Coordinates of C-alpha atoms and ligand atoms in Angstrom, one line a residue:
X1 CA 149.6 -4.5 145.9
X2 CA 153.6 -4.1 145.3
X3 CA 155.5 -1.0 145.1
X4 CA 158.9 0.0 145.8
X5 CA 157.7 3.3 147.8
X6 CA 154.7 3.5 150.0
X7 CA 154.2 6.9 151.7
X8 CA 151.4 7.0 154.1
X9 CA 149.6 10.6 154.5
X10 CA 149.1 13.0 151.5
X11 CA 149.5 16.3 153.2
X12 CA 152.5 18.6 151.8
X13 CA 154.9 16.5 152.4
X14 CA 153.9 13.0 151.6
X15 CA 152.3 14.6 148.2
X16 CA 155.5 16.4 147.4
X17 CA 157.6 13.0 147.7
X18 CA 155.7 10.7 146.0
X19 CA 155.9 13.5 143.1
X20 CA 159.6 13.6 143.0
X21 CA 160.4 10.0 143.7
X22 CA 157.1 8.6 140.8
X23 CA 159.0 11.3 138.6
X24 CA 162.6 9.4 139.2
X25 CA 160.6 6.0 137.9
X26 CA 160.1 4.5 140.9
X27 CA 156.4 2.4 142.0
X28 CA 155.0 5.3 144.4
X29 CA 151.8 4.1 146.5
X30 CA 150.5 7.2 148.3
X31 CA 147.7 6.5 151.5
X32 CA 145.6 8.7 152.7
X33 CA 142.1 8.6 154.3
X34 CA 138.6 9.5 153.2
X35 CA 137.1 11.9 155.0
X36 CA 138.1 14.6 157.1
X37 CA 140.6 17.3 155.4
X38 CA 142.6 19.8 156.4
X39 CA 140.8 23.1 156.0
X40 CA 143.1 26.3 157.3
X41 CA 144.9 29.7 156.0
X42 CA 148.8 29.5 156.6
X43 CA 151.6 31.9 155.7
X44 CA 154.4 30.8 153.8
X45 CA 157.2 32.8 154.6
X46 CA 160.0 34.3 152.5
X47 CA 161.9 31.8 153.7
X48 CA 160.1 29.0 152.0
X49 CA 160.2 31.0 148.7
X50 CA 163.5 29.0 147.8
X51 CA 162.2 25.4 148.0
X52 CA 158.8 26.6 146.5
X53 CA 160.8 27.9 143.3
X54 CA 162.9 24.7 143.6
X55 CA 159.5 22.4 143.5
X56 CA 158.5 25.0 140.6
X57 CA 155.6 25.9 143.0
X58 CA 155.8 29.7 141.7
X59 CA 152.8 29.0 139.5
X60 CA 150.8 27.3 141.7
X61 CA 150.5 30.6 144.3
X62 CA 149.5 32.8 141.3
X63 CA 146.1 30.8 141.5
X64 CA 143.9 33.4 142.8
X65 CA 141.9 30.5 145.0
X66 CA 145.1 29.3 146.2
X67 CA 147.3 31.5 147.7
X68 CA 147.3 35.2 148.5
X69 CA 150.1 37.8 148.8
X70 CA 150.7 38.7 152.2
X71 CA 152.5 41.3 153.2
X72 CA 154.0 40.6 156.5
X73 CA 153.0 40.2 160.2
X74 CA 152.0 42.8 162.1
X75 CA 152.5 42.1 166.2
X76 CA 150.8 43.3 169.0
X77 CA 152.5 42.0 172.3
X78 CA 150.4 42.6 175.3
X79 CA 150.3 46.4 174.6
X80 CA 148.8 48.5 171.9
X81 CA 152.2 48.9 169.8
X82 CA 152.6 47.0 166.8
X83 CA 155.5 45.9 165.5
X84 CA 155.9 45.4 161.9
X85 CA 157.3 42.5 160.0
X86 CA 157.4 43.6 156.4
X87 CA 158.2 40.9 154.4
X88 CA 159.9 43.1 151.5
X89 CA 162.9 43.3 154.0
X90 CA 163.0 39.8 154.1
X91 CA 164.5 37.8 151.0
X92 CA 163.2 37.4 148.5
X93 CA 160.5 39.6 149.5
X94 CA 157.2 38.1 149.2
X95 CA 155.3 35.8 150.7
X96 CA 152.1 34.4 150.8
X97 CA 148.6 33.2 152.7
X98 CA 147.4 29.6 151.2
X99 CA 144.5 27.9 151.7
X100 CA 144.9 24.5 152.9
X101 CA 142.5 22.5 151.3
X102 CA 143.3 23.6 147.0
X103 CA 146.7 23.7 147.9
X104 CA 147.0 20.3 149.4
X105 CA 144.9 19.4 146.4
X106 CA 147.2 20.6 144.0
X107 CA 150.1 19.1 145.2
X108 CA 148.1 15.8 145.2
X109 CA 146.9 15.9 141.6
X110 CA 150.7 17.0 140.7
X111 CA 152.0 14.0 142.1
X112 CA 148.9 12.0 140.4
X113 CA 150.7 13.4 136.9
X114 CA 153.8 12.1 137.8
X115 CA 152.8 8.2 137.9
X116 CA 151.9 8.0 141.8
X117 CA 149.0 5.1 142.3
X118 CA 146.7 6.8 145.0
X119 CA 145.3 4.6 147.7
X120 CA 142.4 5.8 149.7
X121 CA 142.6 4.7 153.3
X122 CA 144.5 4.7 156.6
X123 CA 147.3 2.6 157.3
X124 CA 146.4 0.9 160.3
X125 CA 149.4 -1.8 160.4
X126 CA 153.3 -2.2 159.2
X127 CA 155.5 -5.5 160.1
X128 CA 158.7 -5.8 158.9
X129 CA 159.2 -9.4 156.4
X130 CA 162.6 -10.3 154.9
X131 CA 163.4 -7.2 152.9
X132 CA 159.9 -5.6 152.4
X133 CA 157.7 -3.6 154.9
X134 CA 153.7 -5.0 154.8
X135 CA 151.4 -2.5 155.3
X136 CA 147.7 -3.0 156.6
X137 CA 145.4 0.0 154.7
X138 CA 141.5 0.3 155.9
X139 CA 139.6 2.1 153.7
X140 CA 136.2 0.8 152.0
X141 CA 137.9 -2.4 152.3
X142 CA 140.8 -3.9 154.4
X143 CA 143.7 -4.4 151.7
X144 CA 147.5 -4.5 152.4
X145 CA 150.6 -3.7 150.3
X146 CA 154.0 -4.1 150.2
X147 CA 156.4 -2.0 149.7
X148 CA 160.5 -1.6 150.0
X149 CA 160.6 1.1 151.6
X150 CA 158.2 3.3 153.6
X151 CA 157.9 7.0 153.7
X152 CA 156.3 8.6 157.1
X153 CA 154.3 11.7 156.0
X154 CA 151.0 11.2 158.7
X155 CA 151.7 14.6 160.0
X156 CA 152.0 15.2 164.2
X157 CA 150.9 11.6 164.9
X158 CA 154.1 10.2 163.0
X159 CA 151.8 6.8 163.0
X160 CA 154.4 4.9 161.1
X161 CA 157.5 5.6 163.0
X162 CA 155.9 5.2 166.5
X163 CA 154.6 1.9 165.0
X164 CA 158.3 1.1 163.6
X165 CA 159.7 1.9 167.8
X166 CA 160.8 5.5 167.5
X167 CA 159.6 7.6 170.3
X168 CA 158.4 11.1 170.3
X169 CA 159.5 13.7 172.4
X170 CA 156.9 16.3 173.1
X171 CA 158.4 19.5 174.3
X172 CA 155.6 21.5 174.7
X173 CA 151.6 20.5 174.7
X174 CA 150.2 22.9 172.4
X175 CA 146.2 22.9 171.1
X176 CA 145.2 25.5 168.6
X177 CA 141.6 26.3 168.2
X178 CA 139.3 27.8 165.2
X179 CA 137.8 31.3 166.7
X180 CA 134.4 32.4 165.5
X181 CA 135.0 35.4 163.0
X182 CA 131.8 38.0 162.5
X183 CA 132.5 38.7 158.9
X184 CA 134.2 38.2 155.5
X185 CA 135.2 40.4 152.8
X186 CA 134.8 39.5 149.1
X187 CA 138.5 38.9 148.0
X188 CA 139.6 41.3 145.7
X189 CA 143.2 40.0 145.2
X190 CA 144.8 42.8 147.5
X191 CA 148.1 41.7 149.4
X192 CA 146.6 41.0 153.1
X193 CA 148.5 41.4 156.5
X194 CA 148.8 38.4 159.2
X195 CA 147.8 40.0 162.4
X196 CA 149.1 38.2 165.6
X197 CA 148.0 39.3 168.9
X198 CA 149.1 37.9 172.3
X199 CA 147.2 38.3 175.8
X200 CA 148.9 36.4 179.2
X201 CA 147.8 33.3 178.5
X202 CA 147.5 32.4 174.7
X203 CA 148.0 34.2 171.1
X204 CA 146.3 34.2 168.4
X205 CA 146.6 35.3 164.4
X206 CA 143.9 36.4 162.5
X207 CA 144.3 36.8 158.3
X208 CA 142.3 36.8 155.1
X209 CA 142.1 34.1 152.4
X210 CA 142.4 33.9 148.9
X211 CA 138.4 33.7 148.8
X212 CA 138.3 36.5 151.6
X213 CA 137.4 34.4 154.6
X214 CA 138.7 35.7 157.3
X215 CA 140.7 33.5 160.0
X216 CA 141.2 33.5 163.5
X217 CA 143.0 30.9 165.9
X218 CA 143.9 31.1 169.3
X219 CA 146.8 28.7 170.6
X220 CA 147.5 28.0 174.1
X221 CA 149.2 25.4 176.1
X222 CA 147.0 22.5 176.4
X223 CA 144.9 22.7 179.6
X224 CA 145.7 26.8 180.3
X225 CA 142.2 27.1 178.7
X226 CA 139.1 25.8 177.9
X227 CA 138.8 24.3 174.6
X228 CA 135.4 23.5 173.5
X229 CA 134.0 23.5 169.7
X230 CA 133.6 20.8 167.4
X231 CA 136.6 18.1 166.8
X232 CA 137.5 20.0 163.2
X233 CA 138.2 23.5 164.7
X234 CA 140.7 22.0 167.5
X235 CA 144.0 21.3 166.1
X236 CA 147.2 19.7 167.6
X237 CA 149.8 22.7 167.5
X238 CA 152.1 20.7 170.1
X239 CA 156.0 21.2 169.0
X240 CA 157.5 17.5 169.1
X241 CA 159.7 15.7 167.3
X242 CA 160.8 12.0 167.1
X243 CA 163.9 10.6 168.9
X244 CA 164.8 8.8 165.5
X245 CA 163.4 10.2 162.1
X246 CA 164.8 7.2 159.9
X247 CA 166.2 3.4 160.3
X248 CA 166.6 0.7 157.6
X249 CA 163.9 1.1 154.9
X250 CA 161.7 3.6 156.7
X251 CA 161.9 7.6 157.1
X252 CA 159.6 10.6 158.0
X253 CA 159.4 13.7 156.9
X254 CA 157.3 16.5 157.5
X255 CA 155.5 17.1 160.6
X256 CA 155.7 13.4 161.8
X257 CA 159.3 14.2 162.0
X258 CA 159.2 17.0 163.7
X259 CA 156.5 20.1 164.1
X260 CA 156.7 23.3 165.2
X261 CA 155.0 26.0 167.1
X262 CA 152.5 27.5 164.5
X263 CA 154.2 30.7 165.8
X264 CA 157.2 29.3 164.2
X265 CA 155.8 29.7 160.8
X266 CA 157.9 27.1 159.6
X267 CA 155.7 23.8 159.0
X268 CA 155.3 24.1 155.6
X269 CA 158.5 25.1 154.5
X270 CA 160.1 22.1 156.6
X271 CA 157.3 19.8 155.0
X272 CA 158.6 20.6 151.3
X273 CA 162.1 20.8 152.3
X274 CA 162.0 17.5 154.3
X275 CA 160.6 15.7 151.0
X276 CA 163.1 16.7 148.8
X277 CA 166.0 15.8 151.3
X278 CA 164.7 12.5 151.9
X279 CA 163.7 11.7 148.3
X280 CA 167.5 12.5 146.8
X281 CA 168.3 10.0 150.2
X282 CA 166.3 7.3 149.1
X283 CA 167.3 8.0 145.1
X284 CA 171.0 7.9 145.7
X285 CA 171.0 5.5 148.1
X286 CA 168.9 3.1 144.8
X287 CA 165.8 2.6 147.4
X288 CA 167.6 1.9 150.6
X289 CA 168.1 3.4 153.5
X290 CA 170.8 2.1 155.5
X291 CA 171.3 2.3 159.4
X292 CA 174.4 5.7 158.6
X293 CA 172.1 7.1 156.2
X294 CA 169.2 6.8 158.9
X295 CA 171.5 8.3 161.7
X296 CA 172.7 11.4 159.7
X297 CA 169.3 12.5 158.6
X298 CA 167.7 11.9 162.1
X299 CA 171.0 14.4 163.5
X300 CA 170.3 16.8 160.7
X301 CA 166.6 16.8 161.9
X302 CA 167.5 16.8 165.7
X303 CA 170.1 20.0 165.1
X304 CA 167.0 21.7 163.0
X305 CA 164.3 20.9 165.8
X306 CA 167.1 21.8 168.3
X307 CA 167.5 25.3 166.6
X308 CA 163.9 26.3 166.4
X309 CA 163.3 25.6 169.9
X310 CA 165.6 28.0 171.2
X311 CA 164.5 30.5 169.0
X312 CA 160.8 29.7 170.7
X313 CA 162.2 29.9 173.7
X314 CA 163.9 33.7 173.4
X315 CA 160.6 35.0 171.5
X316 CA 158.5 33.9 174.1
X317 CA 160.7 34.8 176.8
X318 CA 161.3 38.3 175.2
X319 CA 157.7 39.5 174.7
X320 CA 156.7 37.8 178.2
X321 CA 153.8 35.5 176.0
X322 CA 152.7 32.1 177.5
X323 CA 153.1 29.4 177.3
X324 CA 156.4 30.6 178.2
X325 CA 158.1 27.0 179.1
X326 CA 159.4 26.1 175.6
X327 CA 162.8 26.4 174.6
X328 CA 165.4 23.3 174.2
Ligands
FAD401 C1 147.0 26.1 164.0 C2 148.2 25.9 163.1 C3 148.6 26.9 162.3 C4 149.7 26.7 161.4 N1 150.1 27.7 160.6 C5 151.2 27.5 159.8 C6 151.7 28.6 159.0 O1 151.1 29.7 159.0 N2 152.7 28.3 158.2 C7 153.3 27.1 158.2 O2 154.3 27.0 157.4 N3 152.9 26.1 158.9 C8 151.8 26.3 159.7 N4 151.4 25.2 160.5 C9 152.1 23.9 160.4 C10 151.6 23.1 159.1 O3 150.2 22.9 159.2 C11 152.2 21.7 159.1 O4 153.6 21.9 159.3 C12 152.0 21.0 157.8 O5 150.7 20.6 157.7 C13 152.9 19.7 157.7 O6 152.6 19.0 156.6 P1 152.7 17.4 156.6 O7 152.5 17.0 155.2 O8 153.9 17.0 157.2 O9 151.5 16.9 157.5 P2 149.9 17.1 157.4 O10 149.6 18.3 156.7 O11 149.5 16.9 158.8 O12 149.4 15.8 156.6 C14 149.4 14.5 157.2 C15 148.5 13.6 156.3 O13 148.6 12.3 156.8 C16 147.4 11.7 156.7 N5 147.4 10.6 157.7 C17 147.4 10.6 159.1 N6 147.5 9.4 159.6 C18 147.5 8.5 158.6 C19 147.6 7.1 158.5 N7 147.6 6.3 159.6 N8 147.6 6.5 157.2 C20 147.6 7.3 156.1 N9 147.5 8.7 156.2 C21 147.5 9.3 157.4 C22 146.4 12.8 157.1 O14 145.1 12.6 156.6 C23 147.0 14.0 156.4 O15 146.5 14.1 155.0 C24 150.3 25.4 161.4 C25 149.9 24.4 162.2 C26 148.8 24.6 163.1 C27 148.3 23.5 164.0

């Protein structure tokens, strides 16, 4: 198979490209595995409200089984105050709680109705030949592709890029796991809170889905506790980011360029924003991605990496919380 894009992993970001750059004409392969999918409640943030309204997203958190209204986060650091974060004091207001699993599903099928061919499989391979990147994709069976130029969008593993030589630079070990909730409510639509709670040696946030489910995960720094559970309620919340986030015909996005602290609140909004930087990069650039392009988006990603890390750093020095050795 021949393309001119090939972006491996369809979570937010990989889904959200391969929209934007199939709707610009361009031959979009997207690869993802079978199996296992992402299955969590997130917050989006005011902040992300702009690049949702700019992806014309706005419709997609009406769904009532995607997305729920939340109202803000409510704190409790190591004492029995709370400290409220009411997201109507933050523009533009509102925010939300998504579920994972539809929304990742919408923004495939969106970028499906634009023209992207979906290839089910992992990308186990890429070499470099002449002017086109070959890709090795396992799935039911071994096939390759080729493709001009390659989009990273595998999430925290950034499998591409550490394939293509760029390091990753973990700052802080981080493993988030799934806590065992004792109920659900029914939904019933209401705007829901995100409560976040924090004892000496992890937090933990706790919220409601669209469908009512109720949430809980715990994140600590790897090792400070004992994780046990099955595979699918442990995730990777380490906050890393890659040494270089582009070079010739190749550039990641998302959190395989660079992930946050879930405490951050930020992963999502840096997944849609990433996508739409790098596809107007690879559109004006007419499907390259030259060596000055690839060192000014990887020092735009440093500086934003850079940023949140110091902003880590003061919350969890302020409020005392642990793992307290973050912070650039
Ligand atoms: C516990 C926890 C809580 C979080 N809470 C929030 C929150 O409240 N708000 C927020 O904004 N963010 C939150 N985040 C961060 C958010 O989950 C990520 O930032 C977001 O998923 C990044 O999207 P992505 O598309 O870059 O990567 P991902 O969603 O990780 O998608 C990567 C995709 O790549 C695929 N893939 C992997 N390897 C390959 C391969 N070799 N070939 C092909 N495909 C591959 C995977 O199957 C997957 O579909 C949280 C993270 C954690 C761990």
């Amino acid at each position: 198979m021949r393309v001119d894009i090939a972006v491996a992993g369809a979570g937010p970001s990989g889904a959200t490209i391969a929209r934007l750059l199939a709707l610009k004409g361009w031959q979009v392969a997207l690869i993802d595995p079978p199996g296992k999918r992402l299955d969590r409640l997130e917050v989006l943030a005011p902040s992300s409200m702009a690049i949702v309204d700019a992806l014309s997203l706005g419709d997609v958190l009406k769904e009532p089984m995607i997305a729920r209204p939340c109202l803000g986060i409510r704190r409790r650091w190591l004492s029995a105050e709370v400290e409220f974060d009411d997201f109507i004091r933050r523009p533009p207001g509102r925010g939300f709680v998504v579920d994972r699993r539809p929304f990742d599903d919408r923004l495939r099928s969106l970028a499906l109705a634009a023209g992207t061919e979906f290839v089910i499989g992992r990308v186990t391979g890429i070499r470099r030949e002449g002017d086109v990147f070959l890709l090795d994709v396992a799935g039911n069976a071994q096939a390759s592709l080729s493709a001009s130029v390659v989009v990273d969008a595998t999430g925290r593993t950034a499998a591409l890029a550490r394939r293509l030589g760029a390091q990753r630079i973990i700052k802080e070990r981080l493993v988030a796991q799934r806590r065992p909730i004792d109920h659900s409510s029914p939904t019933d639509g209401e705007p829901v809170w995100l409560d976040v709670e924090a004892d000496d040696t992890s937090w933990n946030y706790a919220t409601h889905g669209p469908d009512g489910r109720h949430e809980s995960w715990t994140i600590c720094r790897e090792g400070s506790q004992p994780i046990n559970g099955v595979p699918a309620d442990i995730a990777n919340a380490s906050s890393t980011c890659l040494a270089h986030h582009a070079g010739p015909g190749w550039i990641a996005i998302g959190d395989a360029a660079a992930a946050f602290d879930p405490i951050a609140s930020q992963g999502l909004f840096n997944a849609l924003s990433a996508a739409v930087v790098a596809a107007g990069i690879i559109t004006e650039h007419e499907g390259g991605i030259t060596r000055d392009v690839a060192l000014e988006y990887s020092a735009a990603m440093m500086s934003t990496f850079l940023h949140s890390e110091r902003g880590r750093g003061q919350v969890y020095a302020a409020r005392n919380l642990v793992p307290s050795n973050g912070g650039a």
